[in-house]
Coordinates of C-alpha atoms and ligand atoms in Angstrom, one line a residue:
M143 CA 62.8 119.4 119.0
I144 CA 66.2 117.6 119.3
D145 CA 68.3 118.4 122.3
P146 CA 71.8 117.9 120.9
K147 CA 73.1 117.6 124.4
D148 CA 71.0 114.5 125.0
K149 CA 73.5 111.6 125.0
N150 CA 70.8 109.3 123.9
L151 CA 70.0 111.4 120.9
P152 CA 69.5 108.8 118.2
V153 CA 67.4 106.6 120.5
I154 CA 64.1 108.2 120.0
D155 CA 61.1 106.6 121.5
T156 CA 59.0 106.4 118.4
E157 CA 55.8 105.6 120.4
D158 CA 56.0 108.9 122.3
S159 CA 57.3 110.9 119.5
Q160 CA 55.1 113.4 117.8
A161 CA 57.0 112.7 114.6
S162 CA 55.1 111.8 111.5
E163 CA 55.2 108.2 110.2
H164 CA 58.0 109.2 107.8
V165 CA 60.2 110.6 110.5
K166 CA 59.6 107.6 112.7
L167 CA 60.5 105.3 109.9
S168 CA 63.7 107.2 109.0
R169 CA 64.7 107.3 112.7
R170 CA 64.3 103.6 112.9
L171 CA 66.5 103.1 109.9
F172 CA 68.9 105.5 111.4
L173 CA 69.0 103.4 114.6
G174 CA 69.5 100.2 112.7
G175 CA 72.4 101.7 110.7
S176 CA 74.3 103.5 113.4
A177 CA 73.2 102.6 116.9
A178 CA 76.8 102.1 117.7
L179 CA 77.4 105.8 117.2
V180 CA 75.3 106.9 120.2
G181 CA 77.2 109.2 122.5
G182 CA 78.2 112.1 120.5
A183 CA 77.7 115.4 122.3
A184 CA 76.0 117.1 119.4
A185 CA 73.5 116.0 116.9
M186 CA 75.5 117.0 114.0
G187 CA 78.5 115.1 115.4
A188 CA 76.7 112.0 116.2
T189 CA 77.4 110.1 113.0
M190 CA 80.6 111.8 112.1
G191 CA 83.0 109.7 114.1
G192 CA 82.3 106.2 113.0
A193 CA 81.7 104.2 109.8
L194 CA 78.3 103.8 108.5
M195 CA 76.9 100.5 107.4
P196 CA 77.9 100.0 103.8
S197 CA 74.9 100.6 101.7
V198 CA 74.4 99.3 98.2
A199 CA 72.6 101.7 95.9
H200 CA 71.7 100.4 92.5
A201 CA 72.4 103.1 90.1
S202 CA 70.0 103.2 87.2
T203 CA 71.6 103.4 83.8
D204 CA 69.4 105.2 81.5
A205 CA 70.5 106.1 78.0
K206 CA 68.9 109.5 78.5
H207 CA 71.6 110.4 81.0
T208 CA 74.5 109.0 79.0
V209 CA 76.7 111.6 77.3
G210 CA 78.6 109.7 74.7
P211 CA 82.1 110.4 73.5
G212 CA 82.0 113.6 71.5
E213 CA 78.6 114.6 72.8
L214 CA 78.0 117.8 74.7
D215 CA 76.4 118.1 78.1
E216 CA 73.0 119.8 78.5
Y217 CA 74.1 121.9 81.6
Y218 CA 77.0 123.7 83.0
G219 CA 77.6 123.1 86.7
F220 CA 79.5 125.7 88.7
W221 CA 81.0 124.0 91.8
S222 CA 82.5 125.6 94.8
G223 CA 86.0 124.3 95.4
G224 CA 85.6 124.8 99.1
H225 CA 88.8 125.5 101.1
Q226 CA 90.8 124.5 98.0
G227 CA 89.9 128.0 96.9
E228 CA 88.8 127.6 93.3
V229 CA 85.6 127.2 91.3
R230 CA 85.1 124.1 89.1
V231 CA 83.1 123.8 86.0
L232 CA 81.3 120.5 85.4
G233 CA 79.1 119.3 82.6
L234 CA 75.8 117.6 83.5
P235 CA 74.5 115.0 83.3
S236 CA 78.0 113.5 82.6
M237 CA 79.5 115.1 85.8
R238 CA 82.7 115.5 83.8
E239 CA 85.0 118.2 85.1
L240 CA 85.4 120.8 82.2
M241 CA 87.5 123.5 83.8
R242 CA 89.0 124.8 87.0
I243 CA 88.8 128.5 87.7
P244 CA 91.4 129.6 90.2
V245 CA 90.0 132.3 92.5
F246 CA 91.5 132.5 96.0
N247 CA 94.3 130.0 95.3
V248 CA 97.5 129.8 93.3
D249 CA 97.4 127.8 90.1
S250 CA 100.6 126.9 88.4
A251 CA 98.9 125.8 85.1
T252 CA 97.4 129.2 84.4
G253 CA 99.8 131.3 86.5
W254 CA 97.0 132.6 88.7
G255 CA 98.6 134.2 91.7
L256 CA 101.9 134.5 89.8
T257 CA 101.1 136.7 86.8
N258 CA 100.9 140.5 87.1
E259 CA 97.3 140.4 85.7
S260 CA 96.1 138.0 88.4
K261 CA 98.0 139.9 91.1
E262 CA 96.2 143.0 90.0
V263 CA 92.9 141.3 90.7
L264 CA 94.0 139.7 93.9
G265 CA 95.5 142.9 95.2
E266 CA 98.8 143.6 97.0
N267 CA 99.8 141.1 99.6
A268 CA 96.5 139.2 99.1
P269 CA 96.2 135.9 101.0
L270 CA 96.6 133.1 98.5
N271 CA 94.2 130.8 100.2
G272 CA 90.4 130.8 100.5
D273 CA 87.3 128.9 101.5
C274 CA 84.6 129.1 98.8
H275 CA 81.1 128.1 99.6
H276 CA 78.4 129.6 97.4
P277 CA 78.8 130.2 93.7
H278 CA 75.8 132.1 92.2
M279 CA 75.3 133.5 88.7
S280 CA 74.0 137.0 88.0
M281 CA 70.4 137.3 86.9
T282 CA 68.0 139.5 85.0
D283 CA 64.4 139.3 85.9
G284 CA 64.9 136.1 87.9
Q285 CA 66.7 134.3 85.1
Y286 CA 70.4 133.5 84.7
D287 CA 72.0 136.0 82.3
G288 CA 75.4 134.3 82.0
K289 CA 77.3 137.5 82.8
Y290 CA 79.0 136.8 86.2
I291 CA 79.5 134.1 88.8
F292 CA 80.1 135.3 92.3
I293 CA 81.7 133.3 95.1
N294 CA 82.4 134.0 98.8
D295 CA 85.7 133.4 100.7
K296 CA 84.9 132.6 104.3
A297 CA 88.6 132.3 105.1
N298 CA 89.5 135.9 104.3
T299 CA 86.2 137.7 104.2
R300 CA 86.1 138.2 100.5
V301 CA 83.8 138.1 97.5
A302 CA 85.0 137.3 94.1
R303 CA 83.5 137.8 90.6
I304 CA 84.1 135.4 87.7
R305 CA 83.4 136.6 84.1
G306 CA 81.0 134.2 82.3
D307 CA 82.6 134.9 78.9
I308 CA 86.2 133.9 79.7
M309 CA 85.6 132.1 83.0
K310 CA 88.3 134.0 84.8
T311 CA 88.2 135.9 88.0
D312 CA 88.1 139.6 87.3
K313 CA 87.4 141.2 90.7
I314 CA 87.9 140.4 94.3
T315 CA 86.6 142.6 97.2
T316 CA 87.6 142.3 100.9
V317 CA 84.6 143.2 103.1
P318 CA 85.7 145.6 105.8
N319 CA 85.0 145.4 109.5
C320 CA 83.7 141.8 109.3
Q321 CA 84.9 138.3 109.7
A322 CA 84.1 135.3 107.5
I323 CA 81.7 136.0 104.6
H324 CA 79.6 132.9 104.4
G325 CA 76.1 133.0 102.9
L326 CA 76.0 134.6 99.4
R327 CA 73.2 135.1 96.9
V328 CA 72.4 137.6 94.2
Q329 CA 69.5 140.0 93.8
K330 CA 67.3 138.2 91.3
V331 CA 64.9 141.0 90.2
P332 CA 64.9 143.3 88.3
Y333 CA 68.6 142.4 87.8
T334 CA 71.6 141.6 90.0
K335 CA 72.3 145.1 91.2
Y336 CA 73.5 143.7 94.6
I337 CA 75.3 140.6 95.8
F338 CA 74.1 139.8 99.3
A339 CA 76.9 138.5 101.5
N340 CA 76.5 137.4 105.2
A341 CA 79.4 138.0 107.6
E342 CA 79.1 135.1 110.0
F343 CA 81.2 135.8 113.1
R344 CA 80.3 138.5 115.7
M345 CA 83.2 140.6 116.7
P346 CA 84.0 143.7 118.8
H347 CA 83.7 147.1 117.2
P348 CA 86.2 148.6 117.2
N349 CA 88.3 145.5 117.2
N350 CA 91.1 147.1 119.0
G351 CA 91.9 144.7 121.8
L352 CA 90.3 146.8 124.5
N353 CA 86.8 145.3 124.5
M354 CA 87.3 141.6 123.9
D355 CA 85.4 140.5 127.0
D356 CA 82.4 142.6 126.1
V357 CA 80.8 139.7 124.2
E358 CA 77.3 141.3 124.4
G359 CA 78.7 144.2 122.4
Y360 CA 79.9 142.1 119.6
Y361 CA 78.0 142.2 116.3
T362 CA 78.3 141.2 112.7
M363 CA 76.8 142.6 109.5
F364 CA 74.8 141.8 106.3
N365 CA 76.5 143.3 103.3
G366 CA 75.3 144.5 99.9
L367 CA 78.0 144.7 97.2
D368 CA 77.4 146.5 93.9
A369 CA 77.7 143.7 91.3
E370 CA 79.3 146.0 88.7
S371 CA 81.8 147.9 90.7
M372 CA 82.2 145.2 93.4
D373 CA 82.3 147.9 96.0
V374 CA 80.6 147.3 99.3
A375 CA 77.5 149.5 98.9
W376 CA 76.3 149.3 102.5
Q377 CA 76.5 147.1 105.6
V378 CA 73.6 146.3 108.1
I379 CA 74.3 145.6 111.7
V380 CA 72.3 142.6 113.0
D381 CA 71.5 140.7 116.1
G382 CA 72.9 137.2 116.4
N383 CA 75.1 136.0 113.6
L384 CA 74.3 135.1 110.0
D385 CA 74.5 131.8 108.2
N386 CA 72.9 131.5 104.8
T387 CA 71.0 134.0 102.7
D388 CA 68.6 134.2 99.7
A389 CA 66.6 136.8 97.9
D390 CA 63.0 137.1 96.7
Y391 CA 61.6 137.7 93.2
T392 CA 60.5 141.3 93.7
G393 CA 63.9 142.7 94.4
K394 CA 62.6 144.1 97.7
Y395 CA 63.8 141.6 100.2
A396 CA 66.8 139.4 101.1
F397 CA 66.8 137.2 104.2
S398 CA 69.4 135.3 106.2
T399 CA 69.3 132.5 108.7
C400 CA 70.9 132.9 112.1
Y401 CA 72.1 129.9 114.2
N402 CA 73.4 131.9 117.1
S403 CA 70.7 134.2 118.3
E404 CA 72.2 133.5 121.7
G405 CA 75.2 135.6 120.8
A406 CA 77.3 132.8 122.4
I407 CA 81.0 132.2 121.9
D408 CA 80.9 128.5 122.5
L409 CA 79.1 125.5 121.1
P410 CA 76.7 124.7 123.9
G411 CA 75.8 128.4 124.2
S412 CA 74.8 128.6 120.6
M413 CA 72.4 125.7 121.0
R414 CA 70.6 127.1 124.1
N415 CA 67.6 128.5 122.5
E416 CA 64.9 126.4 120.9
R417 CA 64.5 129.0 118.3
D418 CA 66.9 131.3 116.4
H419 CA 65.7 133.5 113.6
L420 CA 65.4 134.5 110.0
V421 CA 66.4 138.2 109.5
I422 CA 64.5 139.8 106.7
F423 CA 66.2 142.8 105.1
N424 CA 64.1 145.5 103.4
I425 CA 66.4 146.6 100.5
E426 CA 64.4 149.8 99.6
R427 CA 64.5 151.0 103.2
I428 CA 68.2 150.3 103.5
E429 CA 68.9 152.3 100.4
A430 CA 66.7 155.1 101.6
A431 CA 68.4 155.2 105.0
V432 CA 71.8 155.4 103.3
K433 CA 70.6 158.1 100.9
A434 CA 69.2 160.1 103.9
G435 CA 72.6 159.9 105.6
K436 CA 71.3 157.8 108.5
F437 CA 74.4 155.8 108.8
I438 CA 77.7 155.6 110.5
T439 CA 81.1 154.5 109.2
L440 CA 83.6 152.2 111.0
P441 CA 87.3 152.7 111.2
G442 CA 89.3 152.2 108.1
S443 CA 86.4 152.2 105.7
D444 CA 83.9 154.7 104.3
V445 CA 81.2 152.1 103.7
P446 CA 77.8 153.3 105.1
V447 CA 76.8 151.2 108.0
V448 CA 73.1 151.1 109.1
D449 CA 71.6 149.6 112.2
G450 CA 69.3 146.6 111.5
R451 CA 69.1 145.3 115.0
K452 CA 65.8 144.3 116.5
G453 CA 63.4 147.2 116.5
S454 CA 64.9 148.7 113.3
E455 CA 62.6 149.7 110.4
L456 CA 65.1 148.1 108.1
T457 CA 64.7 144.5 109.3
R458 CA 62.3 142.0 110.8
Y459 CA 63.2 138.9 112.9
V460 CA 61.2 135.8 112.5
P461 CA 61.7 133.1 115.2
V462 CA 62.7 129.7 113.5
P463 CA 63.7 126.4 115.1
K464 CA 66.7 125.6 115.9
N465 CA 70.1 126.7 114.6
P466 CA 68.6 126.9 111.0
H467 CA 71.0 126.6 108.2
G468 CA 70.0 126.9 104.5
I469 CA 67.3 129.4 103.3
N470 CA 66.0 128.7 99.8
T471 CA 63.5 130.7 97.7
A472 CA 61.2 128.6 95.6
P473 CA 61.3 129.3 91.8
G474 CA 59.0 132.2 91.1
G475 CA 59.2 133.4 94.7
K476 CA 56.0 132.5 96.3
Y477 CA 57.7 130.7 99.2
A478 CA 61.1 130.4 100.9
V479 CA 62.1 127.5 103.1
A480 CA 64.4 127.6 106.1
N481 CA 66.0 124.4 107.1
G482 CA 66.0 123.5 110.8
K483 CA 69.3 121.6 111.2
L484 CA 68.9 120.8 114.9
S485 CA 65.2 120.6 114.5
P486 CA 63.7 118.0 112.1
T487 CA 61.6 120.7 110.6
V488 CA 61.5 123.0 107.7
T489 CA 59.8 126.4 108.0
V490 CA 57.9 127.7 104.9
F491 CA 57.5 131.5 104.6
E492 CA 55.0 133.1 102.3
L493 CA 57.0 136.0 100.8
A494 CA 53.9 138.0 99.8
K495 CA 53.4 138.5 103.6
F496 CA 56.6 140.4 104.0
D497 CA 55.0 143.7 102.8
E498 CA 52.4 143.4 105.6
L499 CA 55.0 142.5 108.1
F500 CA 57.0 145.6 107.3
A501 CA 53.8 147.6 107.5
D502 CA 53.3 146.2 111.0
K503 CA 50.0 144.7 110.0
I504 CA 51.0 141.2 111.1
Q505 CA 53.4 139.6 113.5
P506 CA 56.7 138.0 112.4
R507 CA 55.4 134.4 112.8
D508 CA 52.4 135.2 110.7
T509 CA 54.7 135.0 107.6
V510 CA 55.1 131.3 108.4
V511 CA 52.6 129.2 106.4
A512 CA 54.0 125.7 107.3
E513 CA 56.5 124.2 109.7
V514 CA 56.7 120.5 109.2
E515 CA 58.9 117.6 110.0
L516 CA 61.0 115.9 107.3
G517 CA 63.7 114.0 109.2
L518 CA 66.9 114.6 111.0
G519 CA 69.3 117.3 110.1
P520 CA 67.6 119.3 107.3
L521 CA 70.3 121.6 105.8
H522 CA 69.3 122.8 102.3
T523 CA 66.3 122.7 100.0
A524 CA 66.0 122.7 96.2
F525 CA 63.0 122.9 94.0
D526 CA 61.8 121.4 90.7
G527 CA 59.5 124.2 89.6
R528 CA 56.5 121.7 89.8
G529 CA 55.7 122.4 93.4
N530 CA 58.1 119.8 94.9
A531 CA 60.9 120.5 97.3
F532 CA 64.0 118.4 97.9
T533 CA 65.6 118.7 101.3
T534 CA 68.9 117.2 102.4
L535 CA 68.8 115.4 105.7
F536 CA 72.3 115.3 107.0
I537 CA 71.9 112.9 109.9
D538 CA 69.5 110.6 108.1
S539 CA 71.7 110.6 105.0
Q540 CA 68.7 111.1 102.8
V541 CA 67.1 113.5 100.4
C542 CA 63.5 114.1 101.2
K543 CA 61.1 115.0 98.4
W544 CA 58.0 116.8 99.6
D545 CA 55.1 118.7 98.3
V546 CA 55.1 122.4 99.5
E547 CA 51.3 123.0 99.1
K548 CA 50.5 119.7 100.8
A549 CA 52.9 120.6 103.7
I550 CA 50.9 123.9 104.1
R551 CA 47.6 122.0 104.2
F552 CA 49.0 119.6 106.7
Y553 CA 50.2 122.5 108.9
N554 CA 46.6 123.8 108.7
G555 CA 45.3 120.6 110.1
E556 CA 44.4 118.5 107.1
K557 CA 45.4 114.9 107.1
V558 CA 47.5 114.8 104.0
D559 CA 50.9 113.1 103.4
Y560 CA 53.2 115.8 102.2
I561 CA 56.3 113.6 102.1
L562 CA 56.6 111.9 98.7
Q563 CA 59.8 110.0 98.8
K564 CA 63.0 109.6 100.8
L565 CA 66.2 108.5 98.9
D566 CA 69.4 107.3 100.6
V567 CA 72.5 109.3 99.6
H568 CA 76.0 108.4 100.5
Y569 CA 76.7 109.9 103.1
Q570 CA 75.6 113.0 105.0
P571 CA 74.4 115.5 102.5
G572 CA 74.9 119.2 102.8
H573 CA 73.8 121.4 99.9
N574 CA 71.7 120.2 97.1
H575 CA 70.8 121.9 93.9
T576 CA 68.4 121.4 91.0
T577 CA 68.9 122.4 87.4
M578 CA 68.0 126.0 87.0
G579 CA 66.3 125.7 90.4
E580 CA 67.1 129.0 91.9
T581 CA 65.5 130.9 89.0
R582 CA 62.2 131.2 87.3
D583 CA 63.4 128.6 84.8
A584 CA 63.5 125.7 87.2
D585 CA 63.1 122.7 84.9
G586 CA 63.1 119.8 87.3
Q587 CA 65.5 117.6 85.4
Y588 CA 68.3 116.8 87.8
L589 CA 69.2 117.2 91.4
V590 CA 72.8 117.1 92.7
S591 CA 73.3 116.2 96.3
L592 CA 76.7 117.1 97.8
Q593 CA 77.8 114.6 100.4
K594 CA 80.4 115.4 103.0
F595 CA 81.4 111.8 103.4
S596 CA 82.1 109.1 100.8
K597 CA 83.2 106.3 103.2
D598 CA 83.0 103.1 101.1
R599 CA 81.9 104.5 97.8
F600 CA 85.3 104.9 96.1
L601 CA 88.8 103.4 96.1
K602 CA 90.6 104.6 99.1
C603 CA 93.3 107.2 98.9
G604 CA 94.5 107.2 102.4
P605 CA 92.9 108.7 105.5
L606 CA 91.6 111.7 103.6
H607 CA 88.6 110.8 101.6
A608 CA 87.0 112.3 98.5
E609 CA 83.5 113.7 99.0
N610 CA 80.6 112.4 97.0
D611 CA 78.6 114.5 94.6
Q612 CA 75.6 112.4 93.6
L613 CA 73.4 113.0 90.5
I614 CA 69.7 112.2 90.9
D615 CA 67.2 112.1 88.1
I616 CA 64.1 114.0 89.3
S617 CA 62.3 114.3 86.0
G618 CA 59.8 111.5 86.9
D619 CA 57.7 110.9 89.9
E620 CA 60.5 109.0 91.7
M621 CA 64.0 110.3 92.4
K622 CA 66.6 108.0 90.9
L623 CA 70.2 108.0 91.8
I624 CA 72.2 107.9 88.6
H625 CA 75.8 108.8 89.3
D626 CA 78.5 109.1 92.0
G627 CA 81.0 111.8 91.5
P628 CA 84.1 112.0 93.8
A629 CA 85.1 115.5 94.6
F630 CA 88.0 117.1 96.4
A631 CA 87.5 119.3 99.4
E632 CA 84.9 120.7 99.7
P633 CA 82.0 121.5 97.3
H634 CA 79.7 123.1 99.8
D635 CA 77.4 124.3 97.0
C636 CA 77.0 124.4 93.3
M637 CA 74.6 125.7 90.7
M638 CA 73.4 124.3 87.4
V639 CA 72.8 126.4 84.3
H640 CA 71.4 125.4 81.0
R641 CA 74.1 125.7 78.4
S642 CA 72.0 128.1 76.4
K643 CA 72.6 130.7 79.1
V644 CA 76.3 130.6 78.9
K645 CA 78.2 132.3 76.1
T646 CA 81.9 132.0 76.2
R647 CA 84.5 133.6 73.9
K648 CA 86.7 131.4 71.6
L649 CA 89.6 133.9 71.6
Y650 CA 90.4 136.9 73.8
D651 CA 89.3 140.3 72.6
R652 CA 92.5 142.3 72.1
K653 CA 90.7 145.0 74.1
D654 CA 90.0 142.7 77.1
P655 CA 90.2 144.6 80.3
T656 CA 92.1 141.8 82.1
F657 CA 95.3 142.9 80.4
A658 CA 94.5 146.6 80.0
T659 CA 97.2 147.6 82.5
T660 CA 99.8 145.6 80.6
V661 CA 98.7 147.2 77.3
A662 CA 99.1 150.7 78.9
M663 CA 102.6 149.8 80.1
A664 CA 103.5 148.6 76.6
K665 CA 102.2 151.8 75.1
K666 CA 104.5 153.8 77.4
D667 CA 107.4 151.7 76.3
G668 CA 106.5 152.4 72.6
I669 CA 105.7 148.8 72.0
T670 CA 103.0 147.4 69.7
L671 CA 102.2 144.1 71.4
E672 CA 100.8 142.5 68.3
T673 CA 104.0 142.9 66.3
D674 CA 107.0 143.7 68.5
S675 CA 109.4 141.4 70.2
K676 CA 111.8 143.7 72.0
V677 CA 113.7 144.2 75.3
I678 CA 113.2 147.5 77.1
R679 CA 115.6 148.5 79.9
D680 CA 114.4 150.8 82.6
G681 CA 117.2 151.0 85.3
N682 CA 117.4 147.5 86.7
K683 CA 113.9 146.7 85.5
V684 CA 113.9 144.9 82.2
R685 CA 110.7 144.4 80.2
V686 CA 110.9 141.6 77.6
Y687 CA 108.1 141.9 75.1
M688 CA 107.5 139.0 72.7
T689 CA 104.8 137.5 70.6
S690 CA 104.0 133.8 70.3
V691 CA 102.8 131.8 67.3
A692 CA 102.9 128.0 67.5
P693 CA 105.7 126.8 67.7
N694 CA 107.7 130.0 68.1
Y695 CA 108.3 132.7 70.6
G696 CA 109.0 136.1 69.1
L697 CA 112.4 136.0 70.9
N698 CA 114.7 133.0 70.7
E699 CA 116.9 134.6 73.4
F700 CA 117.3 137.8 75.4
T701 CA 120.0 139.1 77.6
V702 CA 119.8 140.7 81.1
K703 CA 122.1 141.5 83.9
Q704 CA 122.3 139.6 87.2
G705 CA 120.0 141.2 89.7
D706 CA 117.6 142.6 87.2
E707 CA 113.9 142.5 87.8
V708 CA 112.6 140.9 84.6
T709 CA 109.1 141.1 83.4
V710 CA 108.2 138.9 80.4
I711 CA 105.2 140.0 78.5
I712 CA 103.8 137.7 75.9
T713 CA 101.1 138.2 73.3
N714 CA 99.7 135.1 71.8
L715 CA 99.0 135.9 68.1
D716 CA 97.4 132.5 67.4
E717 CA 93.8 132.9 66.2
I718 CA 93.0 129.2 66.3
E719 CA 90.6 128.1 69.0
D720 CA 92.3 126.0 71.7
V721 CA 95.9 126.9 70.8
S722 CA 97.0 128.2 74.1
H723 CA 100.7 128.6 74.8
G724 CA 102.5 128.9 78.1
F725 CA 105.7 130.4 79.4
C726 CA 107.9 128.8 82.0
M727 CA 111.3 130.2 83.1
V728 CA 113.1 127.2 84.5
N729 CA 114.2 127.5 88.2
H730 CA 112.6 130.9 88.5
G731 CA 109.2 130.1 89.9
A732 CA 107.5 131.6 86.8
Q733 CA 104.9 130.1 84.6
M734 CA 101.7 131.2 83.0
E735 CA 99.1 130.6 80.4
I736 CA 98.7 132.7 77.2
S737 CA 95.6 131.8 75.4
P738 CA 94.8 132.8 71.8
Q739 CA 94.9 136.7 71.4
Q740 CA 95.7 137.1 75.1
T741 CA 98.5 139.1 76.6
A742 CA 100.0 137.9 79.9
S743 CA 103.0 138.9 81.9
I744 CA 105.1 137.7 84.8
T745 CA 107.8 139.2 86.8
F746 CA 110.8 137.5 88.4
K747 CA 114.4 138.2 89.5
A748 CA 117.3 137.2 87.3
D749 CA 119.5 136.3 90.3
Q750 CA 121.7 133.7 88.8
V751 CA 124.2 134.3 86.0
G752 CA 124.4 132.0 83.0
V753 CA 122.0 130.4 80.6
H754 CA 118.5 129.8 81.7
W755 CA 116.0 128.1 79.4
Y756 CA 112.4 129.1 79.1
Y757 CA 109.8 126.9 77.4
C758 CA 106.2 126.6 76.4
N759 CA 104.3 124.5 79.0
W760 CA 100.9 124.2 77.2
F761 CA 101.1 121.5 74.5
C762 CA 100.4 123.5 71.4
H763 CA 102.0 122.0 68.3
A764 CA 104.0 119.0 67.1
L765 CA 107.0 121.1 67.8
H766 CA 105.8 122.1 71.2
M767 CA 108.9 120.7 72.9
E768 CA 111.0 122.9 70.6
M769 CA 109.1 126.0 71.6
R770 CA 111.8 127.4 73.9
G771 CA 114.5 130.0 74.2
R772 CA 117.4 131.2 76.4
M773 CA 117.7 133.9 78.9
L774 CA 121.3 135.0 79.1
V775 CA 122.2 136.5 82.4
E776 CA 125.5 138.4 82.4
P777 CA 127.4 139.3 85.6
A778 CA 126.3 142.6 87.0
Ligands
K7E974 CU1 78.4 124.1 103.9 CU2 76.1 126.7 102.4 CU3 78.7 127.0 103.8 CU4 75.5 124.3 104.0 S1 77.1 125.7 103.8 S2 76.4 122.5 103.9
CUA975 CU1 103.4 126.8 72.6 CU2 103.5 124.7 73.6
CA976 CA1 71.0 128.7 118.3

């Protein structure tokens, strides 16, 4: 085990070490590359401060991975935008950015956070910042169904849903009585009924300022959200805190890692124990407890809260070394792997044993079928569907490819080399992900490794560096690095879906629920959105309805009075794919997208008299510059 407080951490006596040959080798390499960095207080921090030795990786250029001009990618990648707050859509293997989906941020191109439709999704007074980590697509029978992509917001304790057909955010839920939603996964089987969302930080309950020193009394909760309504269905009180989560392929279990079984409120305290734990949640029992009324509610919310602390029938706690981070279920669901972070090990669970564990026929550790060393700082594991696993080693700056069955045999005493290959990545990887790898359809084509540091890999842009998302070909026996992709803060996680699973709309459906409220308002005003361009006055509220057809707005001008609250509602009648219009009212902080057959609206105050031009801000036509009009503001 690594003692992160050991100042000599990277200087490991390989003679005395119980480490396998592979671990010894990688430690020696690590020493050679960064001996100057010794002295950090924590293992994870040891390499963060200084520069690494520049490393030259020779990218293989294989025609198979080249996506030529005009050719389409094989996979969609959905990338977390980290604390930038959005989700990004990439094509793979080209790694080209295809789209950005604003979620917890403001986006002036689309008007997200500015339009009335987006404000309805975000909610009144919603924070317009976020910290996304884990994008995951809804599934049916353990396969992606293309319907939704879910993403957490650690910064404001929220979960958002993106519609797969239009790639826009359509629901956001704030989880009550919690702080910092981190780990997020979906129920895989029989379908995504629940989104599982970990709240990370323990806090007092009630959090009323009277019990802040009662640290022992703090707790956090595991949350099940209904994927359709996006309501929080139930919350489970746990011991320790929660980090990452995943689900099985029977629909019966979800499980979360905990790095702070100590219940500490400081860093050294949270590294005191050699083992923390994996909490296993029995979904059927949680549902039954809620149904039987065996729950409490907490102030300000009517969400049923059940108690899953140690000794509860709803959960089991399996000791795992040390401050474990990622937990990843192998395709098909025979195994799940917890990643040791401060221990050089991964822990392999056999999920079929969970039934016996909940029947009290075996002990928690009896579910562990292997616990083997891979290298320093294992954070996340991905799978190729052929029995191989790929684990990121943060401190070693490597991806380790290993054979799960061989690791189990090694753990059982057989002399077998379970490590197949270690590949340098640049630098310090966090999450990794394989194509289709979190589903039954894992196809073992590509692995993306998301590095927290790019150091010397790109042209410098000042003190803040891009991160480095590297694409690795895993289709053969050897992993091959084939692409470096600079990324802005901070793609913790991503997922890759074969393009056959994603069905997007070319045009909006006129009945699309994203503008249903606006349609209802128009109806009240006696307006037919598809034909009318008309101004409705309602006291000092003015609603300006207009259509758009390239290169014209339905109204060339409209007149209001100073001080009016003006809502501009535009319906784009174009039926040609890709002909989106925009609307921008100059000097009024108002702009938005109106895609074909969409209705969008934005509200602003007409506080200055005189002529104010509005214009189309999405290039739509040879006469796009001419697509404009005047707002005439008369003195009140
Ligand atoms: Cu950065 Cu999944 Cu939030 Cu690991 S998490 S790296
Ligand atoms: Cu319409 Cu540009
Ligand atoms: Ca710990």
